[in-house]
Coordinates of C-alpha atoms in Angstrom, one line a residue:
X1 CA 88.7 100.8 46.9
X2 CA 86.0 103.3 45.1
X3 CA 86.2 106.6 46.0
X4 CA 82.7 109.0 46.5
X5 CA 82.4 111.2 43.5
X6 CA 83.0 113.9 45.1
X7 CA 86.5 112.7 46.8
X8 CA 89.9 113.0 45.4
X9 CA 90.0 109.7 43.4
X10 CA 91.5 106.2 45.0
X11 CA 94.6 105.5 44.8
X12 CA 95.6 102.9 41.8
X13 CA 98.4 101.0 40.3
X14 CA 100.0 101.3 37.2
X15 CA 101.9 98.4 36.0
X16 CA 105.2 99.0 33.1
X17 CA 103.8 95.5 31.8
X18 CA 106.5 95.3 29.0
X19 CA 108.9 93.7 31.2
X20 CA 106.8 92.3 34.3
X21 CA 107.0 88.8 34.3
X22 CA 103.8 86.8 34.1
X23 CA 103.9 85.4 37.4
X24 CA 104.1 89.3 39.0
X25 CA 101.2 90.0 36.7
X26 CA 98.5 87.1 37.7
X27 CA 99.8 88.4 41.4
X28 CA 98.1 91.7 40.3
X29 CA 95.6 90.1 38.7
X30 CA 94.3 88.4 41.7
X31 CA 94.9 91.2 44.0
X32 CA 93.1 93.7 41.8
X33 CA 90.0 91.6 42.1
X34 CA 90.5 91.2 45.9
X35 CA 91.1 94.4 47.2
X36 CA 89.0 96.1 44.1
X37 CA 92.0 98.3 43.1
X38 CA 92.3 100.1 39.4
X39 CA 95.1 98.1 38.0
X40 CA 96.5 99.8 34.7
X41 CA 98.1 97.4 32.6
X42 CA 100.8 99.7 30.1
X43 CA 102.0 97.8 27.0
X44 CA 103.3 98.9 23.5
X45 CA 102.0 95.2 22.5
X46 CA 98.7 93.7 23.1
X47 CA 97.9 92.3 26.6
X48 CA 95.3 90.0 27.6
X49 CA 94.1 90.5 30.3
X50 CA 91.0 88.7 32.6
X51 CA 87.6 90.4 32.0
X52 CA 87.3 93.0 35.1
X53 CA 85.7 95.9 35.8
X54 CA 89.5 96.6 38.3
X55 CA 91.7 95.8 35.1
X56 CA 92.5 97.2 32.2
X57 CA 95.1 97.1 29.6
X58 CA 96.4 100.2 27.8
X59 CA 98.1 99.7 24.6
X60 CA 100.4 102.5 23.6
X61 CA 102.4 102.9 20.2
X62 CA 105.7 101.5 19.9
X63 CA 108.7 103.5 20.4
X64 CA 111.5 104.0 23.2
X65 CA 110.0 105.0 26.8
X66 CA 106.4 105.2 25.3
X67 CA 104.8 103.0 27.5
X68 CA 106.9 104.9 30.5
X69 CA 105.6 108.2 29.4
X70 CA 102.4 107.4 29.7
X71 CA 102.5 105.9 33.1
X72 CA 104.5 109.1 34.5
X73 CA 102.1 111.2 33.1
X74 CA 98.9 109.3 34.5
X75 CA 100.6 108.5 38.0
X76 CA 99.0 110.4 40.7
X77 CA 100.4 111.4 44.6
X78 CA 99.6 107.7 46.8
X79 CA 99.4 105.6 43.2
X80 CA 101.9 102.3 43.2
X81 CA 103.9 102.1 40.1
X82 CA 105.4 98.3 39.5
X83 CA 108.7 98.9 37.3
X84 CA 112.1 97.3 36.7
X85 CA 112.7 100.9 34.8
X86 CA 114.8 103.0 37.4
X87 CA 114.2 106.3 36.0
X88 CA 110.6 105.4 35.4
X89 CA 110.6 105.1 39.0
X90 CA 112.3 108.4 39.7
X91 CA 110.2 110.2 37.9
X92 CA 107.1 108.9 39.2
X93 CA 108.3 109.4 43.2
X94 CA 108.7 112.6 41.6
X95 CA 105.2 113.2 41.4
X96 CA 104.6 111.2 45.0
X97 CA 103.3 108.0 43.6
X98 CA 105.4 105.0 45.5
X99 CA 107.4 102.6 43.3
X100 CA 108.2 99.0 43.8
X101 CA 110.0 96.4 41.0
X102 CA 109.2 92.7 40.6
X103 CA 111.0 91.7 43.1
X104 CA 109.4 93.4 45.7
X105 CA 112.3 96.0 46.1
X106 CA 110.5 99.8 47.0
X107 CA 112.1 102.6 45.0
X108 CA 111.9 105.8 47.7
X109 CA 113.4 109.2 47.5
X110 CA 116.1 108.3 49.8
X111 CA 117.2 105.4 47.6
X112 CA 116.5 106.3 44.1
X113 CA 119.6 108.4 43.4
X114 CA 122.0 105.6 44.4
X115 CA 119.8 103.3 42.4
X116 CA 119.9 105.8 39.3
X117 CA 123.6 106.1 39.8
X118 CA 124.2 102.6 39.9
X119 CA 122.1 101.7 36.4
X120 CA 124.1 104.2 34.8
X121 CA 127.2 103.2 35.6
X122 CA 126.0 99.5 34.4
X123 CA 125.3 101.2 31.3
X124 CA 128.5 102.7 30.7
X125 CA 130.2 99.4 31.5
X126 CA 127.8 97.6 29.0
X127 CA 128.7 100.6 26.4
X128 CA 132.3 100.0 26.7
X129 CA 131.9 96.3 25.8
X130 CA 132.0 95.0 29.1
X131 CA 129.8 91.7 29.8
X132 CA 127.8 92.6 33.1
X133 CA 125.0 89.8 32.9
X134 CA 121.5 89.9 33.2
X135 CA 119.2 90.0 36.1
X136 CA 119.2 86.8 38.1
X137 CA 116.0 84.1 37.9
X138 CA 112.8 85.3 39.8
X139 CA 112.4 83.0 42.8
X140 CA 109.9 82.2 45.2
X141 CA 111.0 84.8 47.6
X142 CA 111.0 87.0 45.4
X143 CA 107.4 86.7 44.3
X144 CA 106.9 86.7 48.0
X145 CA 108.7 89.8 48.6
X146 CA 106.5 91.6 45.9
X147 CA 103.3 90.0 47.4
X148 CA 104.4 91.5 50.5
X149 CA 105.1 95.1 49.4
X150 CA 101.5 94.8 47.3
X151 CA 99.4 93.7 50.1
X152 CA 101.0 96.4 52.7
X153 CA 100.4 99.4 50.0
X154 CA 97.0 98.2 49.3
X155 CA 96.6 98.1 53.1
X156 CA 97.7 101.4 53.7
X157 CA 96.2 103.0 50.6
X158 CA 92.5 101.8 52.6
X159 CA 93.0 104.2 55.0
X160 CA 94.4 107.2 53.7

């Protein structure tokens, strides 16, 4: 997906790598290859990634929402953002870039208050000592479901 110099520049996907689990990442990894898709890789760490002229990895500094920050500001209108980060997400539809999480679940302006609503009121119960739990195992259907959701924006993203 290479854009003429002279056209608005192809869409590409921005990846909060912190948290993505490494399975969701060689997904990516593979798909950037195929498709030929600018895959942006945001760390406060280090990250390895496979030589590729469709990957890369950016290395921020350490710090809260640093590596967030940089992705909002970067993401474009028709980009993909992968994030577990729900106001990451928010802000990022904001700009019209699309949003999905590991699991394959799309953050979309319709659903992303509820979702926002929801996290905070997790946080509040955490806050106030209460033991909510942590997010469940990643599953094969789950790394289907994020397959999925990859393969149908990279479809779309071809045509616009």
């Amino acid at each position: 997906m290479h854009s003429p110099d002279n056209a608005e520049p192809s869409p590409q996907i921005w990846v909060d790598a912190d948290a993505c689990p490494v399975v969701i990442r060689d997904i990516l990894f593979r798909a950037a290859e195929r498709a030929g898709v600018q895959t942006t890789f945001v760390a406060n760490q280090f990250l390895r990634t496979p030589p590729s002229r469709h990957i890369r990895a950016l290395q921020v500094s350490g710090g809260f929402d640093v590596a967030d920050d940089a992705i909002a500001a970067r993401a474009r209108s028709g980009d993909l953002v992968v994030t577990q980060d729900i106001p990451l997400a928010a802000r990022v539809i904001e700009r019209g870039a699309e949003a999905i999480d590991p699991r394959g679940a799309r953050f979309t302006a319709d659903n992303i208050a509820e979702r926002l609503s929801m996290r905070n009121f997790m946080d509040e119960l955490r806050g106030a000592g209460v033991q909510t739990g942590g997010p469940a195992a990643l599953h094969a259907r789950d790394r289907q479901a994020f397959a999925g959701q990859l393969d149908r924006w990279i479809a779309a993203s071809a045509v616009r």
